[in-house]
Amino acid sequence: MKKSLIALSSLLMLGGTAHAQKVAFEEYDLDNGMHVILHNDPSAPVVITSVMYHVGAKDENPERTGFAHFFEHLLFEGTQNIKRGEWFKIVTGNGGTNNANTTDDRTYYFEVFPSNNLELGLWMESERLMHPVINQIGVDTQNEVVKEEKRLRVDNQPYGQLIAEVKKNMFVKHPYRWATIGSMEHLDAATLEEFQAFNKKFYTPNNAVLVVAGQIDIAQTKAWIQKYFGPIPRGEEVKRQKFEEAPITQEIRATYEDPNIQKPMVVASYRTPSMKSRDARVLDMISTYLSDGNSSKLYKKIVDDKKMALQIGAFNYSQEDYGMYILYGMPQGDTTLAQLVKEMDEEIVKLQNELISENDYKKLQNKIENNYVNNNSSVEGVAENLASYYMLYGDVNLINTEIEMYRSITREEIRDIAKKYLNPNQRLILDYVPAKDKADAK
């Protein structure tokens, strides 16, 4: 359920300066270790019940990759009190919607209901945690679903292997080196007992955060949360292994042949620090400066003026332990991949040696502000942000204060961070090209 590569380069939305509104919330812990965050928003008669679990692809056994994403599907199969195949019927029959998504760092489930169905949403999420039915028929069914998703979204999707290939070449020790969707061979080889053990280890109240947001009565909501989640027993504490990568000190070169494409693409990827760092926020701003919108530096120069590329972009792929700063380009006409890299490098060198103009800096601040407001413009967005800030950043109030961090980033910091991380000896250059038989057939 990842955004496409092209969409990732446009995460920050265009627009004039907006003003962020403070998000009020209350947080507390249940006796079993589950963290709870409540946000009352009476502006619309809806409510979201969501649970984020601190388990993602990086928590998997290297011989059993794909488990975290597999559970995103498996835990809709049913529970002791929700018959197999009934989950979605219950949700839609009560005017709701639901979904889930997985990253390398966490898994997130949610339902959106009319506010008078809050108790139903809480009961369903407590059922998923307390009484999941993990049996062979469910595993076999979802195995086929995941295989079809991989065929559709990865194997047969143009450029569908791009991020996976970047990760494979960027990480040697860290579990970020494998794709979130994992290996179908690993899933096929797994036993029912292995799936049950994964559930027991990671799907515990003390490894989760429950967020309830929308039109809610706080006292009543707390009573229902205690009723449905309070009795769930605490699990064993998850012991996480720490993986440290040696710095990249020499340019890595790699090539991948994709049978689904006709146009090559080149990727330059740099390993960067955790999403929690200030440096990661500066890199966010650099990607906006370089490639957000038709007036951005890379697009204006390489696509509009020189007409050397069909697409060009940069984005900061932030994660809990490490990030990747990725630039990409799809050449046009006789332009080579090497020429595109040279053009992109010229803009990076300018960033490293010159301060961006005051005008560009103001424009950048406006875009960041506008994006920040848009991210908290819906109850669904607020709920996921509250969960993420707690689980991945360790500070829920970042939903209100992170914008100040962005506002405080200076032009000098932008220059210095570009100089610190975006150097040729610290990167991967991936030539992502059509498969030879595809190229020969043209």
Coordinates of C-alpha atoms in Angstrom, one line a residue:
M1 CA 0.0 0.0 0.0
K2 CA 2.9 2.3 -0.7
K3 CA 2.6 5.5 -2.7
S4 CA 4.0 5.3 -6.2
L5 CA 7.5 6.5 -6.8
I6 CA 6.3 9.5 -8.8
A7 CA 3.8 10.5 -6.1
L8 CA 6.5 10.3 -3.4
S9 CA 8.3 13.1 -5.1
S10 CA 5.3 15.3 -4.6
L11 CA 4.4 14.7 -1.0
L12 CA 4.4 18.4 -0.2
M13 CA 1.4 20.1 -1.6
L14 CA 1.4 23.5 -3.4
G15 CA -0.4 26.5 -2.0
G16 CA -0.1 29.7 0.0
T17 CA 0.7 30.0 3.6
A18 CA -1.7 28.3 5.9
H19 CA -1.9 28.4 9.7
A20 CA -1.6 25.2 11.6
Q21 CA -4.3 24.7 14.3
K22 CA -3.4 23.1 17.6
V23 CA -4.5 19.5 17.9
A24 CA -5.9 18.8 21.4
F25 CA -5.4 15.3 22.7
E26 CA -5.3 13.3 25.9
E27 CA -3.0 10.2 26.4
Y28 CA -2.7 7.6 29.1
D29 CA -1.7 3.9 29.6
L30 CA -3.9 0.9 30.4
D31 CA -2.6 -1.5 33.1
N32 CA -1.7 -4.0 30.4
G33 CA 0.7 -1.4 28.8
M34 CA -1.5 -0.3 25.9
H35 CA -1.0 3.4 25.2
V36 CA -4.2 5.3 24.5
I37 CA -4.6 8.7 22.7
L38 CA -8.0 10.5 22.5
H39 CA -8.8 13.4 20.3
N40 CA -12.2 15.0 20.4
D41 CA -13.2 16.8 17.1
P42 CA -16.9 17.7 17.1
S43 CA -16.8 19.3 13.6
A44 CA -18.2 16.2 11.9
P45 CA -20.2 13.2 13.2
V46 CA -17.6 10.6 12.5
V47 CA -15.1 8.6 14.6
I48 CA -12.0 6.7 13.8
T49 CA -10.8 3.7 15.9
S50 CA -7.3 2.8 15.0
V51 CA -4.5 0.6 16.4
M52 CA -0.8 0.9 15.4
Y53 CA 1.4 -2.0 16.3
H54 CA 5.2 -1.6 16.6
V55 CA 5.9 -4.4 14.1
G56 CA 7.0 -4.0 10.5
A57 CA 9.2 -5.7 7.9
K58 CA 12.3 -4.9 9.9
D59 CA 11.1 -7.2 12.7
E60 CA 11.0 -10.3 10.6
N61 CA 13.2 -13.4 10.5
P62 CA 15.4 -13.0 7.3
E63 CA 14.2 -16.5 6.3
R64 CA 10.6 -15.5 6.8
T65 CA 10.2 -12.1 5.2
G66 CA 6.7 -10.8 4.4
F67 CA 5.2 -11.7 7.8
A68 CA 4.3 -8.2 8.9
H69 CA 2.5 -7.4 5.6
F70 CA 0.9 -10.8 5.6
F71 CA -0.7 -10.1 9.0
E72 CA -2.1 -6.9 7.6
H73 CA -4.3 -9.2 5.6
L74 CA -4.6 -12.2 7.9
L75 CA -6.1 -10.3 10.8
F76 CA -9.2 -9.4 8.8
E77 CA -10.0 -13.1 8.5
G78 CA -12.1 -13.2 11.7
T79 CA -12.1 -13.8 15.4
Q80 CA -13.7 -16.0 17.9
N81 CA -16.7 -13.7 17.8
I82 CA -16.6 -12.4 14.2
K83 CA -17.1 -15.2 11.8
R84 CA -14.7 -15.7 8.9
G85 CA -15.7 -13.3 6.0
E86 CA -17.9 -11.2 8.2
W87 CA -15.5 -8.3 9.1
F88 CA -16.1 -6.2 6.1
K89 CA -19.8 -6.9 6.1
I90 CA -20.1 -5.6 9.7
V91 CA -18.2 -2.5 8.9
T92 CA -20.1 -1.6 5.7
G93 CA -23.4 -2.6 7.2
N94 CA -22.9 0.0 9.9
G95 CA -22.0 2.8 7.6
G96 CA -18.2 2.5 8.0
T97 CA -15.0 1.9 6.1
N98 CA -11.8 0.3 7.1
N99 CA -8.3 -0.4 6.0
A100 CA -4.8 -1.3 7.1
N101 CA -1.2 -0.6 5.9
T102 CA 2.3 -1.9 6.7
T103 CA 5.7 -0.3 6.5
D104 CA 9.1 -1.5 7.5
D105 CA 8.5 0.0 11.0
R106 CA 4.8 -0.5 11.9
T107 CA 1.4 -1.9 11.0
Y108 CA -1.7 0.2 11.2
Y109 CA -5.4 -0.8 11.3
F110 CA -8.4 1.5 11.4
E111 CA -12.2 1.8 11.0
V112 CA -14.1 5.0 10.3
F113 CA -17.7 4.9 11.6
P114 CA -20.6 7.4 12.2
S115 CA -19.9 8.6 15.7
N116 CA -22.8 6.6 17.2
N117 CA -20.9 3.4 16.3
L118 CA -17.8 4.1 18.3
E119 CA -18.4 1.2 20.7
L120 CA -18.6 -1.2 17.7
G121 CA -15.3 0.1 16.4
L122 CA -13.6 -0.4 19.7
W123 CA -15.1 -3.9 20.1
M124 CA -13.8 -4.9 16.7
E125 CA -10.3 -3.7 17.3
S126 CA -10.2 -5.4 20.7
E127 CA -11.4 -8.6 19.0
R128 CA -8.6 -8.4 16.5
L129 CA -6.1 -8.2 19.4
M130 CA -7.7 -10.6 21.9
H131 CA -9.4 -13.3 19.9
P132 CA -7.9 -13.6 16.4
V133 CA -8.5 -16.9 14.6
I134 CA -5.2 -17.9 12.9
N135 CA -5.8 -21.2 11.2
Q136 CA -4.7 -23.0 8.1
I137 CA -7.6 -22.0 5.9
G138 CA -7.1 -18.3 6.7
V139 CA -3.3 -18.6 6.0
D140 CA -3.9 -20.4 2.7
T141 CA -6.5 -17.9 1.6
Q142 CA -4.5 -14.8 2.4
N143 CA -1.4 -16.4 0.9
E144 CA -3.1 -16.3 -2.5
V145 CA -4.3 -12.8 -1.8
V146 CA -0.8 -11.6 -1.1
K147 CA 0.6 -13.4 -4.1
E148 CA -1.9 -11.6 -6.3
E149 CA -1.1 -8.3 -4.7
K150 CA 2.6 -8.8 -5.4
R151 CA 1.9 -9.8 -9.0
L152 CA -0.3 -6.7 -9.5
R153 CA 1.7 -4.1 -7.5
V154 CA 5.3 -5.3 -7.9
D155 CA 6.0 -8.0 -10.4
N156 CA 3.8 -6.7 -13.3
Q157 CA 4.0 -3.0 -12.3
P158 CA 6.4 -0.8 -14.3
Y159 CA 9.2 0.3 -12.0
G160 CA 7.6 -1.9 -9.3
Q161 CA 10.9 -3.3 -8.1
L162 CA 12.7 0.1 -7.9
I163 CA 12.5 0.7 -4.2
A164 CA 13.3 -2.9 -3.4
E165 CA 16.4 -2.8 -5.6
V166 CA 17.5 0.4 -3.9
K167 CA 17.1 -1.0 -0.5
K168 CA 18.9 -4.3 -1.4
N169 CA 21.9 -2.3 -2.5
M170 CA 21.9 0.3 0.3
F171 CA 21.7 -2.0 3.3
V172 CA 24.0 -4.9 4.2
K173 CA 23.1 -5.7 7.8
H174 CA 19.8 -3.9 8.5
P175 CA 16.5 -5.6 7.8
Y176 CA 15.6 -2.6 5.6
R177 CA 17.5 -4.6 2.9
W178 CA 14.4 -6.6 2.0
A179 CA 11.1 -5.5 0.5
T180 CA 8.1 -4.9 2.8
I181 CA 6.0 -7.3 0.8
G182 CA 8.6 -10.0 1.4
S183 CA 9.3 -13.3 -0.2
M184 CA 6.5 -15.5 -1.5
E185 CA 8.8 -18.5 -1.0
H186 CA 9.2 -17.6 2.6
L187 CA 5.5 -17.4 3.1
D188 CA 4.9 -20.7 1.3
A189 CA 7.5 -22.4 3.6
A190 CA 6.1 -21.0 6.8
T191 CA 4.2 -23.3 9.2
L192 CA 0.9 -22.4 10.9
E193 CA 2.8 -22.4 14.2
E194 CA 5.2 -19.8 12.9
F195 CA 2.3 -17.4 12.1
Q196 CA 0.8 -18.0 15.5
A197 CA 4.1 -17.3 17.2
F198 CA 4.5 -14.1 15.3
N199 CA 1.1 -13.0 16.4
K200 CA 1.8 -13.9 20.0
K201 CA 5.1 -12.0 20.0
F202 CA 4.1 -8.7 18.4
Y203 CA 0.3 -8.4 18.6
T204 CA 0.2 -7.5 22.3
P205 CA -1.4 -4.4 24.0
N206 CA 2.0 -3.3 25.3
N207 CA 3.3 -3.2 21.7
A208 CA 0.5 -1.0 20.5
V209 CA -1.1 2.4 20.6
L210 CA -4.9 2.9 20.3
V211 CA -6.1 6.2 18.9
V212 CA -9.7 7.3 19.0
A213 CA -10.5 10.5 17.2
G214 CA -13.6 12.4 16.1
Q215 CA -16.8 13.3 17.7
I216 CA -16.5 11.5 21.0
D217 CA -17.5 11.8 24.6
I218 CA -14.2 11.4 26.5
A219 CA -15.6 9.8 29.7
Q220 CA -17.8 7.3 27.8
T221 CA -14.9 6.5 25.4
K222 CA -12.6 5.8 28.3
A223 CA -15.2 3.5 29.9
W224 CA -15.6 1.5 26.6
I225 CA -11.8 1.3 26.2
Q226 CA -11.4 -0.2 29.7
K227 CA -14.3 -2.6 29.0
Y228 CA -12.9 -4.0 25.8
F229 CA -9.1 -3.5 26.0
G230 CA -8.5 -3.6 29.7
P231 CA -9.0 -7.4 30.1
I232 CA -6.4 -8.2 27.4
P233 CA -3.3 -9.7 29.0
R234 CA 0.0 -8.0 28.7
G235 CA 2.5 -9.7 26.4
E236 CA 6.2 -10.3 26.8
E237 CA 8.3 -7.2 26.1
V238 CA 9.6 -7.2 22.6
K239 CA 13.4 -7.4 22.5
R240 CA 14.6 -5.5 19.4
Q241 CA 18.0 -6.1 17.9
K242 CA 19.9 -3.1 16.8
F243 CA 21.6 -3.1 13.4
E244 CA 24.2 -0.6 12.5
E245 CA 25.4 -0.1 9.0
A246 CA 29.0 1.0 8.1
P247 CA 29.1 4.3 6.4
I248 CA 29.1 4.3 2.6
T249 CA 32.5 5.7 1.6
Q250 CA 32.6 4.7 -2.1
E251 CA 30.0 5.0 -4.8
I252 CA 28.0 1.8 -5.3
R253 CA 27.0 0.9 -8.9
A254 CA 24.1 -1.5 -9.7
T255 CA 21.9 -2.3 -12.6
Y256 CA 18.4 -3.9 -12.6
E257 CA 16.6 -5.1 -15.7
D258 CA 12.8 -4.7 -15.6
P259 CA 10.7 -6.5 -18.2
N260 CA 7.8 -4.2 -17.6
I261 CA 9.4 -1.0 -18.9
Q262 CA 10.5 0.6 -22.1
K263 CA 12.2 3.7 -20.7
P264 CA 15.2 3.5 -18.4
M265 CA 15.5 5.4 -15.1
V266 CA 18.5 6.3 -13.1
V267 CA 18.4 6.5 -9.3
A268 CA 20.9 8.2 -7.0
S269 CA 20.3 7.1 -3.4
Y270 CA 22.1 8.3 -0.2
R271 CA 21.8 6.7 3.2
T272 CA 20.5 9.2 5.8
P273 CA 19.7 9.3 9.5
S274 CA 16.5 8.4 11.4
M275 CA 13.3 10.3 10.7
K276 CA 13.5 11.4 14.3
S277 CA 16.6 13.6 13.6
R278 CA 16.6 17.3 12.7
D279 CA 18.8 16.4 9.7
A280 CA 15.9 14.3 8.3
R281 CA 13.6 17.4 8.4
V282 CA 16.2 19.5 6.6
L283 CA 16.4 16.8 3.9
D284 CA 12.6 17.0 3.6
M285 CA 13.1 20.7 2.8
I286 CA 15.9 20.0 0.3
S287 CA 13.7 17.5 -1.7
T288 CA 10.9 20.1 -1.8
Y289 CA 13.3 22.8 -3.0
L290 CA 14.7 20.5 -5.7
S291 CA 11.7 18.8 -7.2
D292 CA 8.3 19.9 -5.8
G293 CA 6.3 21.5 -8.6
N294 CA 7.1 22.7 -12.1
S295 CA 9.0 25.7 -10.7
S296 CA 11.4 23.5 -8.6
K297 CA 15.1 23.6 -9.5
L298 CA 15.4 20.1 -11.0
Y299 CA 12.2 20.2 -13.0
K300 CA 12.6 23.7 -14.3
K301 CA 16.2 23.1 -15.5
I302 CA 16.2 19.5 -16.7
V303 CA 12.5 18.9 -17.9
D304 CA 11.4 22.4 -18.9
D305 CA 14.5 24.2 -20.1
K306 CA 16.9 21.5 -21.3
K307 CA 14.2 18.9 -22.2
M308 CA 16.6 16.2 -21.1
A309 CA 14.1 14.2 -19.0
L310 CA 10.5 13.1 -19.0
Q311 CA 10.4 13.0 -15.2
I312 CA 12.8 14.1 -12.5
G313 CA 12.4 14.1 -8.8
A314 CA 13.9 13.8 -5.3
F315 CA 12.3 12.6 -2.0
N316 CA 13.4 11.8 1.5
Y317 CA 12.4 8.2 2.3
S318 CA 12.3 8.6 6.1
Q319 CA 12.2 5.6 8.4
E320 CA 12.6 4.8 12.1
D321 CA 16.3 3.7 12.0
Y322 CA 17.7 5.0 8.8
G323 CA 16.4 6.9 5.8
M324 CA 17.3 7.1 2.1
Y325 CA 17.5 10.3 0.1
I326 CA 16.5 9.4 -3.4
L327 CA 16.9 11.3 -6.7
Y328 CA 15.6 9.8 -9.9
G329 CA 15.3 10.7 -13.5
M330 CA 13.8 9.3 -16.7
P331 CA 15.8 10.5 -19.8
Q332 CA 14.2 11.9 -22.9
G333 CA 15.6 11.7 -26.5
D334 CA 19.3 11.0 -26.7
T335 CA 20.0 11.9 -23.1
T336 CA 21.9 9.2 -21.2
L337 CA 21.5 8.1 -17.6
A338 CA 25.0 9.4 -16.9
Q339 CA 24.1 12.8 -18.3
L340 CA 21.0 13.0 -16.1
V341 CA 23.1 12.2 -13.0
K342 CA 25.6 15.0 -14.0
E343 CA 22.7 17.5 -14.3
M344 CA 21.3 16.5 -10.9
D345 CA 24.8 16.6 -9.4
E346 CA 25.2 20.2 -10.5
E347 CA 22.2 21.3 -8.6
I348 CA 23.4 19.4 -5.5
V349 CA 26.8 21.1 -5.7
K350 CA 25.1 24.5 -5.9
L351 CA 23.1 23.7 -2.7
Q352 CA 26.4 22.6 -1.0
N353 CA 28.2 25.8 -1.9
E354 CA 25.6 28.6 -2.1
L355 CA 22.8 29.7 0.1
I356 CA 19.4 29.4 -1.5
S357 CA 17.8 32.8 -2.3
E358 CA 15.6 34.5 0.3
N359 CA 12.7 34.3 -2.1
D360 CA 13.2 30.5 -2.6
Y361 CA 13.5 30.1 1.2
K362 CA 10.1 31.9 1.8
K363 CA 8.5 29.8 -0.9
L364 CA 9.9 26.7 0.7
Q365 CA 8.5 27.7 4.1
N366 CA 5.1 28.3 2.6
K367 CA 5.0 24.9 1.0
I368 CA 6.1 23.1 4.2
E369 CA 3.5 25.0 6.2
N370 CA 0.7 24.2 3.7
N371 CA 1.7 20.5 3.7
Y372 CA 1.7 20.5 7.5
V373 CA -1.9 21.8 7.7
N374 CA -3.1 19.4 5.0
N375 CA -1.7 16.5 6.9
N376 CA -3.9 17.3 9.8
S377 CA -7.0 18.4 7.8
S378 CA -9.0 15.2 8.3
V379 CA -9.8 13.1 11.4
E380 CA -8.1 10.1 9.6
G381 CA -4.9 12.1 9.1
V382 CA -4.9 13.3 12.7
A383 CA -5.4 9.8 14.1
E384 CA -2.5 8.3 12.0
N385 CA -0.2 11.2 12.9
L386 CA -1.0 10.9 16.6
A387 CA -0.2 7.1 16.5
S388 CA 3.0 7.7 14.4
Y389 CA 4.4 10.5 16.6
Y390 CA 3.9 8.3 19.7
M391 CA 5.2 5.0 18.3
L392 CA 8.0 6.1 15.9
Y393 CA 9.1 9.5 17.4
G394 CA 8.3 9.1 21.1
D395 CA 6.5 12.4 21.3
V396 CA 2.8 12.8 20.5
N397 CA 2.9 16.5 20.8
L398 CA 5.1 16.7 17.7
I399 CA 1.8 16.9 15.9
N400 CA 1.7 20.5 17.2
T401 CA 5.4 21.4 17.6
E402 CA 7.2 19.8 14.6
I403 CA 6.2 22.7 12.4
E404 CA 8.3 24.9 14.6
M405 CA 11.3 22.8 13.9
Y406 CA 10.8 23.2 10.2
R407 CA 10.3 26.9 10.6
S408 CA 13.6 27.2 12.5
I409 CA 15.6 25.5 9.7
T410 CA 18.0 28.1 8.2
R411 CA 19.4 28.5 4.7
E412 CA 22.8 27.7 6.2
E413 CA 21.5 24.4 7.5
I414 CA 20.2 23.5 4.1
R415 CA 23.6 24.1 2.6
D416 CA 25.4 22.2 5.4
I417 CA 23.1 19.2 5.4
A418 CA 23.5 18.9 1.6
K419 CA 27.2 19.0 2.1
K420 CA 27.1 16.4 4.9
Y421 CA 25.0 13.7 3.2
L422 CA 24.7 14.2 -0.6
N423 CA 28.2 13.4 -1.9
P424 CA 29.1 11.1 -4.7
N425 CA 31.2 8.7 -2.5
Q426 CA 28.2 8.2 -0.2
R427 CA 25.6 6.9 -2.6
L428 CA 24.2 4.2 -4.8
I429 CA 23.8 4.8 -8.5
L430 CA 21.2 2.4 -9.9
D431 CA 20.6 2.1 -13.6
Y432 CA 17.0 0.8 -13.8
V433 CA 16.7 -0.4 -17.4
P434 CA 14.4 -2.4 -19.7
A435 CA 15.2 -6.1 -19.8
K436 CA 17.5 -6.9 -22.7
D437 CA 14.9 -8.9 -24.7
K438 CA 12.4 -6.0 -24.2
A439 CA 15.0 -3.5 -25.4
D440 CA 16.0 -5.6 -28.4
A441 CA 12.3 -5.9 -29.5
K442 CA 11.9 -2.2 -29.9

